Amino acid sequence: MKQIIKRWLTNGNALRDYYPVANIDYNSHVKVIAYLPKGVNLNVTNQQWTLAYNPIVIGILLPKALESELRKVVIRLEYQWNSGSNNVQSDKLSEVELQYKATLDVSLHDSVVILFKATHARNFHLSLLRRSILLHRLYMLSKKREKYLDTLPFDLYKQYVAQFTYPRKVMMIAVEHENGPYFFPVDLQGRVSSFYFFGLRHSNRIIKVLQLIRKVVICFVPASEYKTLYYLGKFSKESKETQIAFTRSSTLGFQIPEFVSGYYEIELINDHNIGSQQLFVGKITNELKPSPDSIFLYHVHMLQILAAEEKNQPYTLLV
């Protein structure tokens, strides 16, 4: 009986908070709609980025003309199946209510990146019973595994789940200083034109280095190298102490693994404390573009993984 219940709950998948997945067209599953004042609805699928966990902070590229109005109202971000149907209710996966937090000095023509703080979230994956059991089990599991989730209330965890309904691309940060090179994954990140921004936990020792040297290389990592990326994130060491081959970025000369398929060299402009993360904003000064057929790594929450399997649109799981 236990095995039957377990298979019903997880479809045979291991119970874990989020899954690393590989997809070329990662937008084929989910679209993101912003519901704004006065009946304005905008598709912001490629223009929204989760940048902090506590509180959940989301950056959205929106028309600059709306900024003053958005300072005073609550807006809603909705994650939907990208099915092309007109049945919004059945396509809805999760939704988050947002309040204005700040405006970044990141603009593109008549648009600007606005930071919002999440205040409430609802998830609609799977059936109510299955979703409720999984949410509570995953919440308790996450509190045990991740120290930074240990103090998070359940309501905040539901906001976290909603954010990872949308696949979050995982990049690799490469920093070099007098103590040697450091490498670690980051999924709280985004790009607008020549601007790049990313959020790091305050416990990350590299924050002070970045604030000092104001330079960083952000690398595209092939999905096939996900284990190596996690290894580097856990054991940032000199290249001579690992079996990984390294090269140098072309302008900054930072040490980077040979397996990266492209990278941005970035001059950091400023940084802000936005809660559980320090947000860095920079300007891309040099870029090595990955090949168009590159397959990258993304993080997706388990509820979305199961919902996609139920819909016969499974993700390519890497574990």
Short mmCIF file of C-alpha atoms in Angstrom, two decimals:
data_model
loop_
_atom_site.label_atom_id
_atom_site.label_comp_id
_atom_site.label_asym_id
_atom_site.label_seq_id
_atom_site.Cartn_x
_atom_site.Cartn_y
_atom_site.Cartn_z
CA MET A 1 0.00 0.00 0.00
CA LYS A 2 2.84 2.42 0.84
CA GLN A 3 4.37 1.87 -2.59
CA ILE A 4 1.04 2.55 -4.30
CA ILE A 5 0.60 5.81 -2.37
CA LYS A 6 4.19 6.83 -3.07
CA ARG A 7 3.79 6.21 -6.80
CA TRP A 8 0.52 8.17 -6.81
CA LEU A 9 2.23 11.07 -5.05
CA THR A 10 5.52 11.28 -6.93
CA ASN A 11 4.98 9.18 -10.08
CA GLY A 12 8.06 7.19 -9.09
CA ASN A 13 10.28 10.27 -8.78
CA ALA A 14 12.47 10.87 -5.75
CA LEU A 15 11.08 13.44 -3.33
CA ARG A 16 13.14 16.60 -3.78
CA ASP A 17 12.48 20.32 -3.71
CA TYR A 18 13.48 21.15 -7.26
CA TYR A 19 14.91 19.17 -10.15
CA PRO A 20 17.73 20.05 -12.52
CA VAL A 21 16.34 19.76 -16.04
CA ALA A 22 17.63 20.24 -19.57
CA ASN A 23 15.47 21.84 -22.23
CA ILE A 24 16.38 23.76 -25.38
CA ASP A 25 13.00 25.47 -25.70
CA TYR A 26 12.31 25.93 -22.00
CA ASN A 27 9.52 28.46 -22.65
CA SER A 28 7.41 25.86 -24.45
CA HIS A 29 5.81 24.79 -21.16
CA VAL A 30 5.01 27.96 -19.23
CA LYS A 31 4.10 31.57 -19.97
CA VAL A 32 3.97 34.38 -17.42
CA ILE A 33 1.26 37.07 -17.50
CA ALA A 34 1.35 40.27 -15.43
CA TYR A 35 -2.10 41.62 -14.46
CA LEU A 36 -1.68 45.37 -14.00
CA PRO A 37 -4.03 48.27 -13.10
CA LYS A 38 -6.81 49.42 -15.44
CA GLY A 39 -7.19 46.01 -17.08
CA VAL A 40 -3.69 45.98 -18.59
CA ASN A 41 -2.35 42.43 -19.07
CA LEU A 42 1.18 41.90 -20.35
CA ASN A 43 3.03 38.75 -21.36
CA VAL A 44 6.30 39.04 -19.41
CA THR A 45 7.53 35.48 -19.94
CA ASN A 46 11.09 36.48 -20.84
CA GLN A 47 11.03 39.69 -18.80
CA GLN A 48 10.71 38.46 -15.19
CA TRP A 49 13.40 37.18 -12.84
CA THR A 50 13.35 35.88 -9.27
CA LEU A 51 16.19 37.62 -7.43
CA ALA A 52 15.73 36.88 -3.70
CA TYR A 53 14.08 34.24 -1.48
CA ASN A 54 13.13 36.01 1.75
CA PRO A 55 11.17 37.98 0.95
CA ILE A 56 10.60 36.69 -2.58
CA VAL A 57 11.74 39.57 -4.80
CA ILE A 58 10.91 39.56 -8.51
CA GLY A 59 12.26 41.93 -11.12
CA ILE A 60 10.00 42.66 -14.11
CA LEU A 61 10.73 44.75 -17.20
CA LEU A 62 7.67 47.01 -17.56
CA PRO A 63 6.70 50.23 -19.36
CA LYS A 64 8.28 53.22 -17.63
CA ALA A 65 5.00 55.13 -17.96
CA LEU A 66 3.36 52.73 -15.48
CA GLU A 67 5.96 53.09 -12.73
CA SER A 68 4.24 55.77 -10.64
CA GLU A 69 0.93 53.87 -10.73
CA LEU A 70 2.61 50.57 -9.80
CA ARG A 71 4.08 52.11 -6.63
CA LYS A 72 0.58 52.30 -5.13
CA VAL A 73 -1.15 49.06 -6.13
CA VAL A 74 -0.93 45.29 -5.81
CA ILE A 75 -0.37 43.45 -9.07
CA ARG A 76 -0.61 39.76 -9.91
CA LEU A 77 1.81 37.52 -11.76
CA GLU A 78 0.27 34.37 -13.18
CA TYR A 79 2.09 31.28 -14.45
CA GLN A 80 0.09 29.41 -17.11
CA TRP A 81 0.52 26.47 -19.44
CA ASN A 82 1.66 27.79 -22.79
CA SER A 83 -1.05 25.76 -24.52
CA GLY A 84 -2.53 28.38 -26.81
CA SER A 85 -6.02 27.74 -25.44
CA ASN A 86 -8.34 30.47 -24.20
CA ASN A 87 -9.21 28.61 -21.00
CA VAL A 88 -7.10 30.66 -18.57
CA GLN A 89 -8.53 28.95 -15.50
CA SER A 90 -7.59 25.42 -16.56
CA ASP A 91 -4.19 26.58 -17.81
CA LYS A 92 -3.32 28.32 -14.53
CA LEU A 93 -0.42 26.76 -12.59
CA SER A 94 0.30 29.33 -9.91
CA GLU A 95 -0.10 33.02 -9.12
CA VAL A 96 1.71 35.54 -6.94
CA GLU A 97 0.54 38.89 -5.61
CA LEU A 98 3.19 41.59 -5.68
CA GLN A 99 3.84 44.99 -4.12
CA TYR A 100 6.29 47.61 -5.37
CA LYS A 101 9.72 47.50 -3.71
CA ALA A 102 12.16 49.56 -5.80
CA THR A 103 13.13 50.61 -9.32
CA LEU A 104 16.49 49.48 -10.63
CA ASP A 105 18.70 51.74 -12.68
CA VAL A 106 18.22 49.32 -15.57
CA SER A 107 16.22 50.61 -18.51
CA LEU A 108 15.66 49.76 -22.15
CA HIS A 109 14.07 52.39 -24.39
CA ASP A 110 10.74 53.19 -22.68
CA SER A 111 10.89 50.29 -20.18
CA VAL A 112 12.47 49.85 -16.77
CA VAL A 113 13.18 46.95 -14.38
CA ILE A 114 10.96 47.24 -11.30
CA LEU A 115 11.47 45.11 -8.19
CA PHE A 116 8.38 43.72 -6.48
CA LYS A 117 7.99 41.91 -3.17
CA ALA A 118 5.71 38.87 -3.14
CA THR A 119 2.98 39.00 -0.49
CA HIS A 120 0.86 35.96 -1.27
CA ALA A 121 0.88 32.95 -3.61
CA ARG A 122 -1.44 30.15 -4.66
CA ASN A 123 -0.47 26.99 -6.49
CA PHE A 124 -2.82 24.94 -8.70
CA HIS A 125 -0.63 22.03 -9.80
CA LEU A 126 -2.18 18.56 -9.72
CA SER A 127 -5.26 17.69 -7.65
CA LEU A 128 -5.93 19.54 -4.40
CA LEU A 129 -5.24 16.48 -2.22
CA ARG A 130 -2.05 15.46 -4.01
CA ARG A 131 -0.78 19.03 -4.10
CA SER A 132 -1.48 19.62 -0.41
CA ILE A 133 0.33 16.45 0.72
CA LEU A 134 3.32 17.12 -1.51
CA LEU A 135 3.60 20.78 -0.48
CA HIS A 136 3.78 19.91 3.20
CA ARG A 137 6.19 17.01 2.70
CA LEU A 138 8.50 19.04 0.47
CA TYR A 139 8.36 21.98 2.86
CA MET A 140 9.50 19.82 5.77
CA LEU A 141 12.15 18.17 3.62
CA SER A 142 13.49 21.55 2.47
CA LYS A 143 13.76 22.82 6.04
CA LYS A 144 15.94 19.84 6.88
CA ARG A 145 18.17 20.09 3.81
CA GLU A 146 18.59 23.84 3.43
CA LYS A 147 19.63 25.99 6.36
CA TYR A 148 18.36 29.15 4.68
CA LEU A 149 14.84 27.64 4.49
CA ASP A 150 14.85 26.60 8.15
CA THR A 151 13.09 29.73 9.38
CA LEU A 152 10.77 30.26 6.41
CA PRO A 153 7.03 30.03 7.13
CA PHE A 154 4.88 27.77 4.97
CA ASP A 155 3.23 30.71 3.18
CA LEU A 156 6.64 31.93 2.04
CA TYR A 157 7.52 28.44 0.83
CA LYS A 158 4.40 28.45 -1.37
CA GLN A 159 5.69 31.66 -2.97
CA TYR A 160 9.01 29.91 -3.59
CA VAL A 161 7.17 27.00 -5.26
CA ALA A 162 5.25 29.38 -7.51
CA GLN A 163 8.49 31.02 -8.69
CA PHE A 164 9.99 27.71 -9.74
CA THR A 165 6.92 26.80 -11.77
CA TYR A 166 8.84 28.73 -14.41
CA PRO A 167 12.20 27.12 -15.30
CA ARG A 168 15.05 29.23 -13.87
CA LYS A 169 18.25 29.04 -15.91
CA VAL A 170 21.35 28.11 -13.91
CA MET A 171 24.52 30.03 -14.76
CA MET A 172 27.98 29.82 -13.22
CA ILE A 173 29.74 32.70 -11.50
CA ALA A 174 33.52 32.80 -11.89
CA VAL A 175 35.53 35.18 -9.71
CA GLU A 176 39.28 35.44 -9.31
CA HIS A 177 41.06 37.15 -6.45
CA GLU A 178 44.31 36.85 -4.52
CA ASN A 179 42.99 33.77 -2.67
CA GLY A 180 42.34 31.97 -5.95
CA PRO A 181 39.37 31.34 -8.26
CA TYR A 182 35.82 30.71 -7.04
CA PHE A 183 33.00 29.06 -8.97
CA PHE A 184 29.39 28.49 -8.00
CA PRO A 185 25.95 28.16 -9.60
CA VAL A 186 23.37 30.95 -9.57
CA ASP A 187 19.72 30.78 -10.67
CA LEU A 188 18.65 34.15 -9.24
CA GLN A 189 19.78 36.09 -12.28
CA GLY A 190 18.70 37.88 -15.43
CA ARG A 191 19.70 40.04 -18.35
CA VAL A 192 18.21 43.12 -20.04
CA SER A 193 20.11 44.35 -23.08
CA SER A 194 23.69 44.99 -21.88
CA PHE A 195 22.69 44.91 -18.19
CA TYR A 196 23.11 41.80 -16.07
CA PHE A 197 21.95 41.26 -12.49
CA PHE A 198 22.11 38.45 -9.95
CA GLY A 199 21.33 37.79 -6.30
CA LEU A 200 23.69 36.10 -3.81
CA ARG A 201 22.97 34.93 -0.28
CA HIS A 202 24.52 37.18 2.37
CA SER A 203 26.42 34.17 3.71
CA ASN A 204 28.34 33.92 0.43
CA ARG A 205 31.91 34.91 1.21
CA ILE A 206 32.49 36.14 -2.33
CA ILE A 207 30.20 39.18 -1.84
CA LYS A 208 32.98 41.24 -0.24
CA VAL A 209 35.35 40.27 -3.06
CA LEU A 210 32.83 41.38 -5.70
CA GLN A 211 32.27 44.66 -3.87
CA LEU A 212 36.04 45.19 -3.93
CA ILE A 213 37.06 44.17 -7.45
CA ARG A 214 33.75 45.03 -9.22
CA LYS A 215 34.32 42.40 -11.93
CA VAL A 216 32.81 38.99 -12.62
CA VAL A 217 32.45 36.38 -15.37
CA ILE A 218 29.06 34.70 -15.77
CA CYS A 219 29.28 31.42 -17.70
CA PHE A 220 26.79 29.34 -19.68
CA VAL A 221 27.02 25.75 -18.48
CA PRO A 222 25.95 22.81 -20.69
CA ALA A 223 23.34 20.65 -19.01
CA SER A 224 25.66 17.66 -19.38
CA GLU A 225 28.07 19.31 -16.91
CA TYR A 226 25.56 19.87 -14.11
CA LYS A 227 27.35 17.54 -11.67
CA THR A 228 30.64 19.33 -12.29
CA LEU A 229 28.98 22.69 -11.72
CA TYR A 230 27.54 21.59 -8.37
CA TYR A 231 30.94 20.11 -7.44
CA LEU A 232 32.70 23.40 -8.20
CA GLY A 233 30.08 25.27 -6.22
CA LYS A 234 30.79 23.10 -3.20
CA PHE A 235 34.55 22.83 -3.56
CA SER A 236 35.93 25.97 -5.24
CA LYS A 237 39.62 25.15 -5.46
CA GLU A 238 42.72 25.90 -7.49
CA SER A 239 42.62 24.19 -10.87
CA LYS A 240 45.74 22.17 -10.01
CA GLU A 241 43.78 20.43 -7.25
CA THR A 242 40.99 19.19 -9.56
CA GLN A 243 40.71 17.02 -12.66
CA ILE A 244 38.86 19.81 -14.50
CA ALA A 245 40.58 21.57 -17.41
CA PHE A 246 40.57 25.38 -17.25
CA THR A 247 41.15 28.28 -19.60
CA ARG A 248 40.97 32.09 -19.29
CA SER A 249 38.27 34.59 -20.24
CA SER A 250 39.41 36.79 -23.10
CA THR A 251 39.34 40.28 -21.51
CA LEU A 252 39.35 39.96 -17.72
CA GLY A 253 41.58 36.89 -17.83
CA PHE A 254 39.59 35.08 -15.13
CA GLN A 255 40.03 31.33 -14.84
CA ILE A 256 37.00 29.44 -16.20
CA PRO A 257 36.37 25.73 -16.95
CA GLU A 258 36.96 24.69 -20.54
CA PHE A 259 33.52 23.05 -20.69
CA VAL A 260 31.60 26.37 -20.56
CA SER A 261 29.83 27.10 -23.83
CA GLY A 262 29.89 30.89 -23.54
CA TYR A 263 30.18 33.70 -21.02
CA TYR A 264 29.65 37.35 -20.13
CA GLU A 265 32.48 39.49 -18.76
CA ILE A 266 30.86 42.09 -16.52
CA GLU A 267 31.82 45.33 -14.79
CA LEU A 268 29.68 45.65 -11.66
CA ILE A 269 27.97 49.04 -11.29
CA ASN A 270 26.28 48.76 -7.89
CA ASP A 271 24.74 46.35 -5.41
CA HIS A 272 21.74 46.45 -3.07
CA ASN A 273 20.55 44.55 -0.01
CA ILE A 274 17.12 43.23 -1.05
CA GLY A 275 16.48 40.82 1.83
CA SER A 276 18.04 37.37 1.96
CA GLN A 277 20.16 38.23 -1.09
CA GLN A 278 22.60 40.95 -2.11
CA LEU A 279 21.63 42.06 -5.62
CA PHE A 280 24.46 42.96 -8.00
CA VAL A 281 23.89 44.97 -11.17
CA GLY A 282 26.51 45.20 -13.90
CA LYS A 283 27.23 46.09 -17.51
CA ILE A 284 28.31 43.39 -19.97
CA THR A 285 31.63 44.51 -21.48
CA ASN A 286 32.44 41.40 -23.49
CA GLU A 287 30.44 38.36 -24.57
CA LEU A 288 31.23 34.94 -25.99
CA LYS A 289 27.91 33.64 -27.30
CA PRO A 290 27.05 29.95 -26.94
CA SER A 291 26.08 27.98 -30.03
CA PRO A 292 22.35 28.17 -30.93
CA ASP A 293 21.84 24.44 -30.27
CA SER A 294 23.33 24.52 -26.76
CA ILE A 295 21.32 22.68 -24.10
CA PHE A 296 21.41 24.44 -20.74
CA LEU A 297 20.56 23.65 -17.15
CA TYR A 298 17.39 24.86 -15.41
CA HIS A 299 15.84 24.45 -11.97
CA VAL A 300 12.14 23.52 -11.82
CA HIS A 301 10.09 22.75 -8.72
CA MET A 302 8.89 19.18 -8.26
CA LEU A 303 5.19 20.13 -8.44
CA GLN A 304 5.76 21.53 -11.91
CA ILE A 305 7.75 18.44 -12.91
CA LEU A 306 4.81 16.21 -11.91
CA ALA A 307 2.24 18.50 -13.55
CA ALA A 308 4.20 18.37 -16.82
CA GLU A 309 4.35 14.56 -16.66
CA GLU A 310 0.60 14.46 -16.05
CA LYS A 311 0.11 16.62 -19.14
CA ASN A 312 2.43 14.39 -21.22
CA GLN A 313 4.88 17.26 -21.66
CA PRO A 314 7.73 15.97 -19.47
CA TYR A 315 10.92 17.84 -18.82
CA THR A 316 14.29 16.20 -19.48
CA LEU A 317 15.35 15.30 -15.94
CA LEU A 318 19.08 15.13 -15.17
CA VAL A 319 18.75 13.03 -12.00
#
